[in-house]
PDB file of N, CA and C in Angstrom:
ATOM      1  N   MET A   1     -18.788 -70.819  14.440  1.00  0.00           N
ATOM      2  CA  MET A   1     -18.671 -69.393  14.710  1.00  0.00           C
ATOM      3  C   MET A   1     -17.866 -68.686  13.622  1.00  0.00           C
ATOM      4  N   LEU A   2     -16.848 -69.358  13.114  1.00  0.00           N
ATOM      5  CA  LEU A   2     -15.993 -68.751  12.110  1.00  0.00           C
ATOM      6  C   LEU A   2     -16.713 -68.580  10.775  1.00  0.00           C
ATOM      7  N   ARG A   3     -17.731 -69.370  10.534  1.00  0.00           N
ATOM      8  CA  ARG A   3     -18.454 -69.277   9.273  1.00  0.00           C
ATOM      9  C   ARG A   3     -19.293 -68.006   9.197  1.00  0.00           C
ATOM     10  N   TYR A   4     -19.574 -67.362  10.344  1.00  0.00           N
ATOM     11  CA  TYR A   4     -20.343 -66.130  10.368  1.00  0.00           C
ATOM     12  C   TYR A   4     -19.464 -64.894  10.200  1.00  0.00           C
ATOM     13  N   LEU A   5     -18.162 -65.062  10.282  1.00  0.00           N
ATOM     14  CA  LEU A   5     -17.242 -63.924  10.212  1.00  0.00           C
ATOM     15  C   LEU A   5     -17.358 -63.140   8.904  1.00  0.00           C
ATOM     16  N   PRO A   6     -17.365 -63.769   7.727  1.00  0.00           N
ATOM     17  CA  PRO A   6     -17.513 -62.972   6.491  1.00  0.00           C
ATOM     18  C   PRO A   6     -18.823 -62.182   6.459  1.00  0.00           C
ATOM     19  N   PHE A   7     -19.896 -62.774   6.897  1.00  0.00           N
ATOM     20  CA  PHE A   7     -21.172 -62.065   6.942  1.00  0.00           C
ATOM     21  C   PHE A   7     -21.098 -60.867   7.878  1.00  0.00           C
ATOM     22  N   LEU A   8     -20.500 -61.051   9.044  1.00  0.00           N
ATOM     23  CA  LEU A   8     -20.390 -59.951  10.006  1.00  0.00           C
ATOM     24  C   LEU A   8     -19.477 -58.836   9.495  1.00  0.00           C
ATOM     25  N   LEU A   9     -18.402 -59.192   8.798  1.00  0.00           N
ATOM     26  CA  LEU A   9     -17.522 -58.166   8.226  1.00  0.00           C
ATOM     27  C   LEU A   9     -18.231 -57.350   7.154  1.00  0.00           C
ATOM     28  N   VAL A  10     -18.963 -58.022   6.281  1.00  0.00           N
ATOM     29  CA  VAL A  10     -19.724 -57.317   5.241  1.00  0.00           C
ATOM     30  C   VAL A  10     -20.771 -56.414   5.884  1.00  0.00           C
ATOM     31  N   LEU A  11     -21.455 -56.917   6.886  1.00  0.00           N
ATOM     32  CA  LEU A  11     -22.463 -56.121   7.589  1.00  0.00           C
ATOM     33  C   LEU A  11     -21.837 -54.905   8.272  1.00  0.00           C
ATOM     34  N   ALA A  12     -20.691 -55.089   8.905  1.00  0.00           N
ATOM     35  CA  ALA A  12     -20.020 -53.980   9.584  1.00  0.00           C
ATOM     36  C   ALA A  12     -19.571 -52.906   8.590  1.00  0.00           C
ATOM     37  N   ILE A  13     -19.010 -53.314   7.472  1.00  0.00           N
ATOM     38  CA  ILE A  13     -18.585 -52.342   6.455  1.00  0.00           C
ATOM     39  C   ILE A  13     -19.791 -51.619   5.877  1.00  0.00           C
ATOM     40  N   TRP A  14     -20.859 -52.347   5.641  1.00  0.00           N
ATOM     41  CA  TRP A  14     -22.089 -51.778   5.104  1.00  0.00           C
ATOM     42  C   TRP A  14     -22.656 -50.723   6.062  1.00  0.00           C
ATOM     43  N   ILE A  15     -22.745 -51.055   7.327  1.00  0.00           N
ATOM     44  CA  ILE A  15     -23.285 -50.121   8.322  1.00  0.00           C
ATOM     45  C   ILE A  15     -22.374 -48.916   8.482  1.00  0.00           C
ATOM     46  N   PHE A  16     -21.065 -49.142   8.515  1.00  0.00           N
ATOM     47  CA  PHE A  16     -20.128 -48.026   8.665  1.00  0.00           C
ATOM     48  C   PHE A  16     -20.227 -47.072   7.470  1.00  0.00           C
ATOM     49  N   ALA A  17     -20.292 -47.610   6.257  1.00  0.00           N
ATOM     50  CA  ALA A  17     -20.397 -46.767   5.063  1.00  0.00           C
ATOM     51  C   ALA A  17     -21.715 -45.990   5.067  1.00  0.00           C
ATOM     52  N   PHE A  18     -22.782 -46.620   5.477  1.00  0.00           N
ATOM     53  CA  PHE A  18     -24.085 -45.954   5.504  1.00  0.00           C
ATOM     54  C   PHE A  18     -24.086 -44.804   6.510  1.00  0.00           C
ATOM     55  N   ILE A  19     -23.595 -45.046   7.701  1.00  0.00           N
ATOM     56  CA  ILE A  19     -23.555 -43.998   8.726  1.00  0.00           C
ATOM     57  C   ILE A  19     -22.601 -42.882   8.318  1.00  0.00           C
ATOM     58  N   ASP A  20     -21.462 -43.249   7.747  1.00  0.00           N
ATOM     59  CA  ASP A  20     -20.509 -42.243   7.285  1.00  0.00           C
ATOM     60  C   ASP A  20     -21.115 -41.383   6.183  1.00  0.00           C
ATOM     61  N   CYS A  21     -21.852 -41.995   5.284  1.00  0.00           N
ATOM     62  CA  CYS A  21     -22.510 -41.260   4.206  1.00  0.00           C
ATOM     63  C   CYS A  21     -23.569 -40.311   4.765  1.00  0.00           C
ATOM     64  N   LEU A  22     -24.334 -40.761   5.729  1.00  0.00           N
ATOM     65  CA  LEU A  22     -25.361 -39.908   6.332  1.00  0.00           C
ATOM     66  C   LEU A  22     -24.758 -38.740   7.109  1.00  0.00           C
ATOM     67  N   ASN A  23     -23.627 -38.952   7.756  1.00  0.00           N
ATOM     68  CA  ASN A  23     -23.015 -37.908   8.583  1.00  0.00           C
ATOM     69  C   ASN A  23     -22.164 -36.921   7.795  1.00  0.00           C
ATOM     70  N   THR A  24     -21.877 -37.206   6.549  1.00  0.00           N
ATOM     71  CA  THR A  24     -21.057 -36.308   5.737  1.00  0.00           C
ATOM     72  C   THR A  24     -21.911 -35.136   5.263  1.00  0.00           C
ATOM     73  N   PRO A  25     -21.431 -33.901   5.440  1.00  0.00           N
ATOM     74  CA  PRO A  25     -22.199 -32.739   4.951  1.00  0.00           C
ATOM     75  C   PRO A  25     -22.377 -32.793   3.433  1.00  0.00           C
ATOM     76  N   GLU A  26     -23.487 -32.280   2.970  1.00  0.00           N
ATOM     77  CA  GLU A  26     -23.839 -32.321   1.546  1.00  0.00           C
ATOM     78  C   GLU A  26     -22.777 -31.663   0.663  1.00  0.00           C
ATOM     79  N   ASN A  27     -22.199 -30.566   1.123  1.00  0.00           N
ATOM     80  CA  ASN A  27     -21.236 -29.840   0.285  1.00  0.00           C
ATOM     81  C   ASN A  27     -19.864 -30.524   0.211  1.00  0.00           C
ATOM     82  N   GLU A  28     -19.623 -31.543   1.015  1.00  0.00           N
ATOM     83  CA  GLU A  28     -18.343 -32.240   0.980  1.00  0.00           C
ATOM     84  C   GLU A  28     -18.390 -33.544   0.187  1.00  0.00           C
ATOM     85  N   VAL A  29     -19.583 -34.007  -0.176  1.00  0.00           N
ATOM     86  CA  VAL A  29     -19.722 -35.261  -0.915  1.00  0.00           C
ATOM     87  C   VAL A  29     -19.246 -35.036  -2.344  1.00  0.00           C
ATOM     88  N   ARG A  30     -18.482 -36.006  -2.867  1.00  0.00           N
ATOM     89  CA  ARG A  30     -17.920 -35.864  -4.211  1.00  0.00           C
ATOM     90  C   ARG A  30     -18.718 -36.658  -5.238  1.00  0.00           C
ATOM     91  N   LYS A  31     -18.667 -36.204  -6.473  1.00  0.00           N
ATOM     92  CA  LYS A  31     -19.146 -36.871  -7.691  1.00  0.00           C
ATOM     93  C   LYS A  31     -20.660 -36.967  -7.845  1.00  0.00           C
ATOM     94  N   LEU A  32     -21.412 -37.338  -6.843  1.00  0.00           N
ATOM     95  CA  LEU A  32     -22.863 -37.476  -6.929  1.00  0.00           C
ATOM     96  C   LEU A  32     -23.517 -36.773  -5.743  1.00  0.00           C
ATOM     97  N   PRO A  33     -24.830 -36.478  -5.845  1.00  0.00           N
ATOM     98  CA  PRO A  33     -25.520 -35.923  -4.673  1.00  0.00           C
ATOM     99  C   PRO A  33     -25.527 -36.926  -3.516  1.00  0.00           C
ATOM    100  N   LYS A  34     -25.655 -36.405  -2.333  1.00  0.00           N
ATOM    101  CA  LYS A  34     -25.609 -37.248  -1.139  1.00  0.00           C
ATOM    102  C   LYS A  34     -26.718 -38.302  -1.148  1.00  0.00           C
ATOM    103  N   LEU A  35     -27.913 -37.924  -1.569  1.00  0.00           N
ATOM    104  CA  LEU A  35     -29.025 -38.871  -1.601  1.00  0.00           C
ATOM    105  C   LEU A  35     -28.730 -40.042  -2.537  1.00  0.00           C
ATOM    106  N   ALA A  36     -28.083 -39.768  -3.648  1.00  0.00           N
ATOM    107  CA  ALA A  36     -27.711 -40.852  -4.568  1.00  0.00           C
ATOM    108  C   ALA A  36     -26.720 -41.796  -3.913  1.00  0.00           C
ATOM    109  N   TRP A  37     -25.766 -41.259  -3.158  1.00  0.00           N
ATOM    110  CA  TRP A  37     -24.796 -42.117  -2.466  1.00  0.00           C
ATOM    111  C   TRP A  37     -25.475 -42.977  -1.405  1.00  0.00           C
ATOM    112  N   VAL A  38     -26.451 -42.414  -0.712  1.00  0.00           N
ATOM    113  CA  VAL A  38     -27.175 -43.195   0.298  1.00  0.00           C
ATOM    114  C   VAL A  38     -27.862 -44.389  -0.361  1.00  0.00           C
ATOM    115  N   PHE A  39     -28.519 -44.155  -1.491  1.00  0.00           N
ATOM    116  CA  PHE A  39     -29.180 -45.259  -2.193  1.00  0.00           C
ATOM    117  C   PHE A  39     -28.184 -46.281  -2.734  1.00  0.00           C
ATOM    118  N   ILE A  40     -27.058 -45.809  -3.243  1.00  0.00           N
ATOM    119  CA  ILE A  40     -26.046 -46.733  -3.763  1.00  0.00           C
ATOM    120  C   ILE A  40     -25.507 -47.622  -2.643  1.00  0.00           C
ATOM    121  N   VAL A  41     -25.211 -47.012  -1.495  1.00  0.00           N
ATOM    122  CA  VAL A  41     -24.690 -47.792  -0.362  1.00  0.00           C
ATOM    123  C   VAL A  41     -25.737 -48.785   0.127  1.00  0.00           C
ATOM    124  N   LEU A  42     -26.985 -48.365   0.191  1.00  0.00           N
ATOM    125  CA  LEU A  42     -28.038 -49.266   0.659  1.00  0.00           C
ATOM    126  C   LEU A  42     -28.334 -50.395  -0.332  1.00  0.00           C
ATOM    127  N   LEU A  43     -28.453 -50.059  -1.611  1.00  0.00           N
ATOM    128  CA  LEU A  43     -28.852 -51.060  -2.598  1.00  0.00           C
ATOM    129  C   LEU A  43     -27.744 -52.057  -2.932  1.00  0.00           C
ATOM    130  N   PHE A  44     -26.503 -51.588  -2.943  1.00  0.00           N
ATOM    131  CA  PHE A  44     -25.390 -52.460  -3.324  1.00  0.00           C
ATOM    132  C   PHE A  44     -24.488 -52.803  -2.142  1.00  0.00           C
ATOM    133  N   GLY A  45     -25.009 -52.715  -0.945  1.00  0.00           N
ATOM    134  CA  GLY A  45     -24.212 -52.963   0.251  1.00  0.00           C
ATOM    135  C   GLY A  45     -23.904 -54.422   0.504  1.00  0.00           C
ATOM    136  N   GLN A  46     -24.801 -55.304   0.116  1.00  0.00           N
ATOM    137  CA  GLN A  46     -24.591 -56.723   0.398  1.00  0.00           C
ATOM    138  C   GLN A  46     -23.438 -57.316  -0.399  1.00  0.00           C
ATOM    139  N   VAL A  47     -23.164 -56.733  -1.544  1.00  0.00           N
ATOM    140  CA  VAL A  47     -22.048 -57.235  -2.354  1.00  0.00           C
ATOM    141  C   VAL A  47     -20.822 -56.326  -2.232  1.00  0.00           C
ATOM    142  N   LEU A  48     -20.883 -55.347  -1.323  1.00  0.00           N
ATOM    143  CA  LEU A  48     -19.802 -54.408  -1.012  1.00  0.00           C
ATOM    144  C   LEU A  48     -19.444 -53.464  -2.148  1.00  0.00           C
ATOM    145  N   ILE A  49     -20.208 -53.444  -3.231  1.00  0.00           N
ATOM    146  CA  ILE A  49     -19.923 -52.496  -4.310  1.00  0.00           C
ATOM    147  C   ILE A  49     -20.262 -51.078  -3.871  1.00  0.00           C
ATOM    148  N   GLY A  50     -21.406 -50.905  -3.228  1.00  0.00           N
ATOM    149  CA  GLY A  50     -21.826 -49.581  -2.768  1.00  0.00           C
ATOM    150  C   GLY A  50     -20.875 -48.982  -1.746  1.00  0.00           C
ATOM    151  N   PRO A  51     -20.571 -49.707  -0.650  1.00  0.00           N
ATOM    152  CA  PRO A  51     -19.646 -49.145   0.342  1.00  0.00           C
ATOM    153  C   PRO A  51     -18.235 -48.880  -0.211  1.00  0.00           C
ATOM    154  N   ILE A  52     -17.739 -49.770  -1.048  1.00  0.00           N
ATOM    155  CA  ILE A  52     -16.394 -49.554  -1.614  1.00  0.00           C
ATOM    156  C   ILE A  52     -16.407 -48.340  -2.538  1.00  0.00           C
ATOM    157  N   ALA A  53     -17.474 -48.187  -3.337  1.00  0.00           N
ATOM    158  CA  ALA A  53     -17.581 -47.008  -4.199  1.00  0.00           C
ATOM    159  C   ALA A  53     -17.649 -45.740  -3.359  1.00  0.00           C
ATOM    160  N   TRP A  54     -18.371 -45.780  -2.247  1.00  0.00           N
ATOM    161  CA  TRP A  54     -18.456 -44.608  -1.366  1.00  0.00           C
ATOM    162  C   TRP A  54     -17.079 -44.246  -0.816  1.00  0.00           C
ATOM    163  N   PHE A  55     -16.339 -45.240  -0.326  1.00  0.00           N
ATOM    164  CA  PHE A  55     -15.034 -44.966   0.267  1.00  0.00           C
ATOM    165  C   PHE A  55     -14.027 -44.463  -0.768  1.00  0.00           C
ATOM    166  N   LEU A  56     -14.095 -44.975  -1.984  1.00  0.00           N
ATOM    167  CA  LEU A  56     -13.114 -44.590  -2.996  1.00  0.00           C
ATOM    168  C   LEU A  56     -13.483 -43.317  -3.750  1.00  0.00           C
ATOM    169  N   VAL A  57     -14.756 -43.113  -4.021  1.00  0.00           N
ATOM    170  CA  VAL A  57     -15.153 -42.024  -4.912  1.00  0.00           C
ATOM    171  C   VAL A  57     -15.950 -40.930  -4.210  1.00  0.00           C
ATOM    172  N   GLY A  58     -16.898 -41.293  -3.377  1.00  0.00           N
ATOM    173  CA  GLY A  58     -17.830 -40.308  -2.838  1.00  0.00           C
ATOM    174  C   GLY A  58     -17.406 -39.625  -1.565  1.00  0.00           C
ATOM    175  N   ARG A  59     -16.634 -40.308  -0.768  1.00  0.00           N
ATOM    176  CA  ARG A  59     -16.243 -39.776   0.533  1.00  0.00           C
ATOM    177  C   ARG A  59     -15.285 -38.605   0.367  1.00  0.00           C
ATOM    178  N   PRO A  60     -15.445 -37.558   1.184  1.00  0.00           N
ATOM    179  CA  PRO A  60     -14.520 -36.425   1.075  1.00  0.00           C
ATOM    180  C   PRO A  60     -13.118 -36.809   1.511  1.00  0.00           C
ATOM    181  N   ARG A  61     -12.150 -36.185   0.920  1.00  0.00           N
ATOM    182  CA  ARG A  61     -10.758 -36.454   1.280  1.00  0.00           C
ATOM    183  C   ARG A  61     -10.445 -35.789   2.605  1.00  0.00           C
ATOM    184  N   ARG A  62      -9.790 -36.507   3.461  1.00  0.00           N
ATOM    185  CA  ARG A  62      -9.432 -35.973   4.779  1.00  0.00           C
ATOM    186  C   ARG A  62      -7.937 -35.692   4.907  1.00  0.00           C
ATOM    187  N   ASN A  63      -7.175 -35.899   3.850  1.00  0.00           N
ATOM    188  CA  ASN A  63      -5.736 -35.706   3.959  1.00  0.00           C
ATOM    189  C   ASN A  63      -5.336 -34.246   3.809  1.00  0.00           C
ATOM    190  N   ALA A  64      -6.223 -33.405   3.324  1.00  0.00           N
ATOM    191  CA  ALA A  64      -5.907 -31.997   3.146  1.00  0.00           C
ATOM    192  C   ALA A  64      -6.170 -31.257   4.451  1.00  0.00           C
ATOM    193  N   PRO A  65      -5.431 -30.171   4.722  1.00  0.00           N
ATOM    194  CA  PRO A  65      -5.646 -29.435   5.964  1.00  0.00           C
ATOM    195  C   PRO A  65      -7.053 -28.861   6.049  1.00  0.00           C
ATOM    196  N   TYR A  66      -7.653 -28.974   7.208  1.00  0.00           N
ATOM    197  CA  TYR A  66      -8.981 -28.452   7.510  1.00  0.00           C
ATOM    198  C   TYR A  66     -10.043 -29.001   6.571  1.00  0.00           C
ATOM    199  N   GLY A  67      -9.845 -30.169   6.011  1.00  0.00           N
ATOM    200  CA  GLY A  67     -10.832 -30.755   5.126  1.00  0.00           C
ATOM    201  C   GLY A  67     -10.902 -30.136   3.749  1.00  0.00           C
ATOM    202  N   ALA A  68      -9.921 -29.317   3.375  1.00  0.00           N
ATOM    203  CA  ALA A  68      -9.919 -28.685   2.056  1.00  0.00           C
ATOM    204  C   ALA A  68      -9.742 -29.740   0.980  1.00  0.00           C
ATOM    205  N   GLN A  69     -10.479 -29.587  -0.096  1.00  0.00           N
ATOM    206  CA  GLN A  69     -10.411 -30.544  -1.185  1.00  0.00           C
ATOM    207  C   GLN A  69      -9.770 -29.934  -2.424  1.00  0.00           C
ATOM    208  N   ARG A  70      -9.911 -28.643  -2.615  1.00  0.00           N
ATOM    209  CA  ARG A  70      -9.322 -27.982  -3.776  1.00  0.00           C
ATOM    210  C   ARG A  70      -8.141 -27.140  -3.318  1.00  0.00           C
ATOM    211  N   PRO A  71      -7.159 -26.910  -4.197  1.00  0.00           N
ATOM    212  CA  PRO A  71      -5.968 -26.158  -3.784  1.00  0.00           C
ATOM    213  C   PRO A  71      -6.282 -24.757  -3.260  1.00  0.00           C
ATOM    214  N   GLN A  72      -7.292 -24.085  -3.814  1.00  0.00           N
ATOM    215  CA  GLN A  72      -7.596 -22.729  -3.356  1.00  0.00           C
ATOM    216  C   GLN A  72      -8.228 -22.709  -1.970  1.00  0.00           C
ATOM    217  N   GLU A  73      -8.683 -23.856  -1.467  1.00  0.00           N
ATOM    218  CA  GLU A  73      -9.274 -23.928  -0.125  1.00  0.00           C
ATOM    219  C   GLU A  73      -8.233 -24.221   0.950  1.00  0.00           C
ATOM    220  N   ARG A  74      -7.051 -24.629   0.547  1.00  0.00           N
ATOM    221  CA  ARG A  74      -6.052 -25.054   1.529  1.00  0.00           C
ATOM    222  C   ARG A  74      -5.516 -23.860   2.313  1.00  0.00           C
ATOM    223  N   ARG A  75      -5.314 -24.088   3.569  1.00  0.00           N
ATOM    224  CA  ARG A  75      -4.792 -23.049   4.467  1.00  0.00           C
ATOM    225  C   ARG A  75      -3.524 -23.578   5.121  1.00  0.00           C
ATOM    226  N   TRP A  76      -2.822 -22.690   5.795  1.00  0.00           N
ATOM    227  CA  TRP A  76      -1.620 -23.102   6.518  1.00  0.00           C
ATOM    228  C   TRP A  76      -2.028 -23.939   7.710  1.00  0.00           C
ATOM    229  N   VAL A  77      -1.256 -24.939   8.014  1.00  0.00           N
ATOM    230  CA  VAL A  77      -1.597 -25.834   9.106  1.00  0.00           C
ATOM    231  C   VAL A  77      -1.106 -25.262  10.431  1.00  0.00           C
ATOM    232  N   ALA A  78       0.110 -24.803  10.461  1.00  0.00           N
ATOM    233  CA  ALA A  78       0.686 -24.291  11.700  1.00  0.00           C
ATOM    234  C   ALA A  78       1.254 -22.895  11.437  1.00  0.00           C
ATOM    235  N   PRO A  79       1.303 -22.035  12.463  1.00  0.00           N
ATOM    236  CA  PRO A  79       1.814 -20.686  12.247  1.00  0.00           C
ATOM    237  C   PRO A  79       3.260 -20.653  11.752  1.00  0.00           C
ATOM    238  N   ASP A  80       4.080 -21.607  12.171  1.00  0.00           N
ATOM    239  CA  ASP A  80       5.472 -21.567  11.739  1.00  0.00           C
ATOM    240  C   ASP A  80       5.641 -22.023  10.291  1.00  0.00           C
ATOM    241  N   ASP A  81       4.578 -22.500   9.639  1.00  0.00           N
ATOM    242  CA  ASP A  81       4.612 -22.843   8.222  1.00  0.00           C
ATOM    243  C   ASP A  81       4.128 -21.702   7.341  1.00  0.00           C
ATOM    244  N   ASN A  82       3.626 -20.650   7.940  1.00  0.00           N
ATOM    245  CA  ASN A  82       3.045 -19.536   7.201  1.00  0.00           C
ATOM    246  C   ASN A  82       4.081 -18.426   7.047  1.00  0.00           C
ATOM    247  N   PRO A  83       4.533 -18.142   5.816  1.00  0.00           N
ATOM    248  CA  PRO A  83       5.548 -17.098   5.643  1.00  0.00           C
ATOM    249  C   PRO A  83       5.052 -15.716   6.040  1.00  0.00           C
ATOM    250  N   ASP A  84       3.756 -15.427   5.869  1.00  0.00           N
ATOM    251  CA  ASP A  84       3.235 -14.130   6.286  1.00  0.00           C
ATOM    252  C   ASP A  84       3.325 -13.957   7.799  1.00  0.00           C
ATOM    253  N   PHE A  85       3.055 -15.023   8.526  1.00  0.00           N
ATOM    254  CA  PHE A  85       3.158 -14.956   9.983  1.00  0.00           C
ATOM    255  C   PHE A  85       4.605 -14.739  10.412  1.00  0.00           C
ATOM    256  N   LEU A  86       5.530 -15.446   9.795  1.00  0.00           N
ATOM    257  CA  LEU A  86       6.938 -15.275  10.139  1.00  0.00           C
ATOM    258  C   LEU A  86       7.420 -13.870   9.805  1.00  0.00           C
ATOM    259  N   LYS A  87       6.937 -13.320   8.700  1.00  0.00           N
ATOM    260  CA  LYS A  87       7.298 -11.953   8.328  1.00  0.00           C
ATOM    261  C   LYS A  87       6.754 -10.964   9.360  1.00  0.00           C
ATOM    262  N   SER A  88       5.526 -11.195   9.836  1.00  0.00           N
ATOM    263  CA  SER A  88       4.937 -10.297  10.824  1.00  0.00           C
ATOM    264  C   SER A  88       5.714 -10.341  12.139  1.00  0.00           C
ATOM    265  N   LEU A  89       6.299 -11.492  12.470  1.00  0.00           N
ATOM    266  CA  LEU A  89       7.127 -11.563  13.670  1.00  0.00           C
ATOM    267  C   LEU A  89       8.356 -10.681  13.539  1.00  0.00           C
ATOM    268  N   GLY A  90       8.975 -10.706  12.361  1.00  0.00           N
ATOM    269  CA  GLY A  90      10.136  -9.859  12.130  1.00  0.00           C
ATOM    270  C   GLY A  90       9.774  -8.382  12.189  1.00  0.00           C
ATOM    271  N   GLU A  91       8.628  -8.012  11.631  1.00  0.00           N
ATOM    272  CA  GLU A  91       8.182  -6.621  11.681  1.00  0.00           C
ATOM    273  C   GLU A  91       7.868  -6.203  13.107  1.00  0.00           C
ATOM    274  N   GLU A  92       7.282  -7.107  13.873  1.00  0.00           N
ATOM    275  CA  GLU A  92       6.971  -6.801  15.271  1.00  0.00           C
ATOM    276  C   GLU A  92       8.252  -6.593  16.073  1.00  0.00           C
ATOM    277  N   ASP A  93       9.262  -7.391  15.798  1.00  0.00           N
ATOM    278  CA  ASP A  93      10.541  -7.252  16.472  1.00  0.00           C
ATOM    279  C   ASP A  93      11.191  -5.910  16.134  1.00  0.00           C
ATOM    280  N   GLU A  94      11.131  -5.516  14.861  1.00  0.00           N
ATOM    281  CA  GLU A  94      11.676  -4.216  14.446  1.00  0.00           C
ATOM    282  C   GLU A  94      10.925  -3.068  15.130  1.00  0.00           C
ATOM    283  N   ARG A  95       9.614  -3.157  15.191  1.00  0.00           N
ATOM    284  CA  ARG A  95       8.814  -2.112  15.829  1.00  0.00           C
ATOM    285  C   ARG A  95       9.150  -2.018  17.312  1.00  0.00           C
ATOM    286  N   ARG A  96       9.351  -3.151  17.954  1.00  0.00           N
ATOM    287  CA  ARG A  96       9.688  -3.157  19.378  1.00  0.00           C
ATOM    288  C   ARG A  96      11.052  -2.502  19.610  1.00  0.00           C
ATOM    289  N   ARG A  97      12.006  -2.753  18.720  1.00  0.00           N
ATOM    290  CA  ARG A  97      13.329  -2.123  18.852  1.00  0.00           C
ATOM    291  C   ARG A  97      13.236  -0.611  18.694  1.00  0.00           C
ATOM    292  N   ARG A  98      12.429  -0.155  17.729  1.00  0.00           N
ATOM    293  CA  ARG A  98      12.273   1.287  17.534  1.00  0.00           C
ATOM    294  C   ARG A  98      11.602   1.937  18.731  1.00  0.00           C
ATOM    295  N   ASP A  99      10.628   1.252  19.333  1.00  0.00           N
ATOM    296  CA  ASP A  99       9.910   1.817  20.478  1.00  0.00           C
ATOM    297  C   ASP A  99      10.793   1.902  21.714  1.00  0.00           C
ATOM    298  N   THR A 100      11.736   1.013  21.881  1.00  0.00           N
ATOM    299  CA  THR A 100      12.589   1.036  23.069  1.00  0.00           C
ATOM    300  C   THR A 100      13.772   1.969  22.906  1.00  0.00           C
ATOM    301  N   GLY A 101      14.031   2.449  21.713  1.00  0.00           N
ATOM    302  CA  GLY A 101      15.085   3.437  21.541  1.00  0.00           C
ATOM    303  C   GLY A 101      16.320   2.922  20.832  1.00  0.00           C
ATOM    304  N   GLY A 102      16.315   1.767  20.314  1.00  0.00           N
ATOM    305  CA  GLY A 102      17.469   1.283  19.569  1.00  0.00           C
ATOM    306  C   GLY A 102      17.643  -0.222  19.757  1.00  0.00           C
ATOM    307  N   GLY A 103      18.522  -0.759  18.932  1.00  0.00           N
ATOM    308  CA  GLY A 103      18.720  -2.187  18.951  1.00  0.00           C
ATOM    309  C   GLY A 103      19.937  -2.610  19.747  1.00  0.00           C
ATOM    310  N   ASP A 104      20.737  -1.643  20.299  1.00  0.00           N
ATOM    311  CA  ASP A 104      21.967  -1.998  20.997  1.00  0.00           C
ATOM    312  C   ASP A 104      21.739  -2.368  22.462  1.00  0.00           C
ATOM    313  N   GLU A 105      20.579  -2.023  22.970  1.00  0.00           N
ATOM    314  CA  GLU A 105      20.315  -2.294  24.380  1.00  0.00           C
ATOM    315  C   GLU A 105      20.073  -3.781  24.583  1.00  0.00           C
ATOM    316  N   THR A 106      20.342  -4.213  25.798  1.00  0.00           N
ATOM    317  CA  THR A 106      20.059  -5.606  26.130  1.00  0.00           C
ATOM    318  C   THR A 106      18.568  -5.739  26.409  1.00  0.00           C
ATOM    319  N   PRO A 107      17.981  -6.834  26.032  1.00  0.00           N
ATOM    320  CA  PRO A 107      16.552  -7.011  26.263  1.00  0.00           C
ATOM    321  C   PRO A 107      16.262  -7.130  27.751  1.00  0.00           C
ATOM    322  N   PRO A 108      15.067  -6.742  28.169  1.00  0.00           N
ATOM    323  CA  PRO A 108      14.719  -6.866  29.598  1.00  0.00           C
ATOM    324  C   PRO A 108      14.692  -8.336  30.001  1.00  0.00           C
ATOM    325  N   PRO A 109      14.998  -8.605  31.255  1.00  0.00           N
ATOM    326  CA  PRO A 109      14.999 -10.006  31.709  1.00  0.00           C
ATOM    327  C   PRO A 109      13.603 -10.594  31.630  1.00  0.00           C
ATOM    328  N   THR A 110      13.563 -11.861  31.265  1.00  0.00           N
ATOM    329  CA  THR A 110      12.290 -12.546  31.191  1.00  0.00           C
ATOM    330  C   THR A 110      12.075 -13.381  32.436  1.00  0.00           C
ATOM    331  N   GLY A 111      10.841 -13.715  32.676  1.00  0.00           N
ATOM    332  CA  GLY A 111      10.526 -14.525  33.845  1.00  0.00           C
ATOM    333  C   GLY A 111       9.974 -13.681  34.956  1.00  0.00           C
ATOM    334  N   ALA A 112       9.459 -14.341  35.986  1.00  0.00           N
ATOM    335  CA  ALA A 112       8.858 -13.564  37.075  1.00  0.00           C
ATOM    336  C   ALA A 112       9.480 -13.934  38.388  1.00  0.00           C
TER     337      ALA A 112
END
């Protein structure tokens, strides 16, 4: 049973790379067209060159927020990391103080 393990591992990596390549949108594939990557994974899958090349070179990077690959595509991950959002909170607080008649009053009680 143990002698089949290397074959099964190669087969599993080959199938995973092929399915991953097929499911990746065309505009996210790097370096080569998607169809070329499919052929590379299929033709060189038995020796793991195709799947390893796909994972290292062709597969889109997932470490960037929202799948962004270039710096100009990157967006803020959370609102508290966005300086514009934090600035808008301060402006909203100032507007609320002006609408209530001043900043010396105690805020209304919260809760229900």
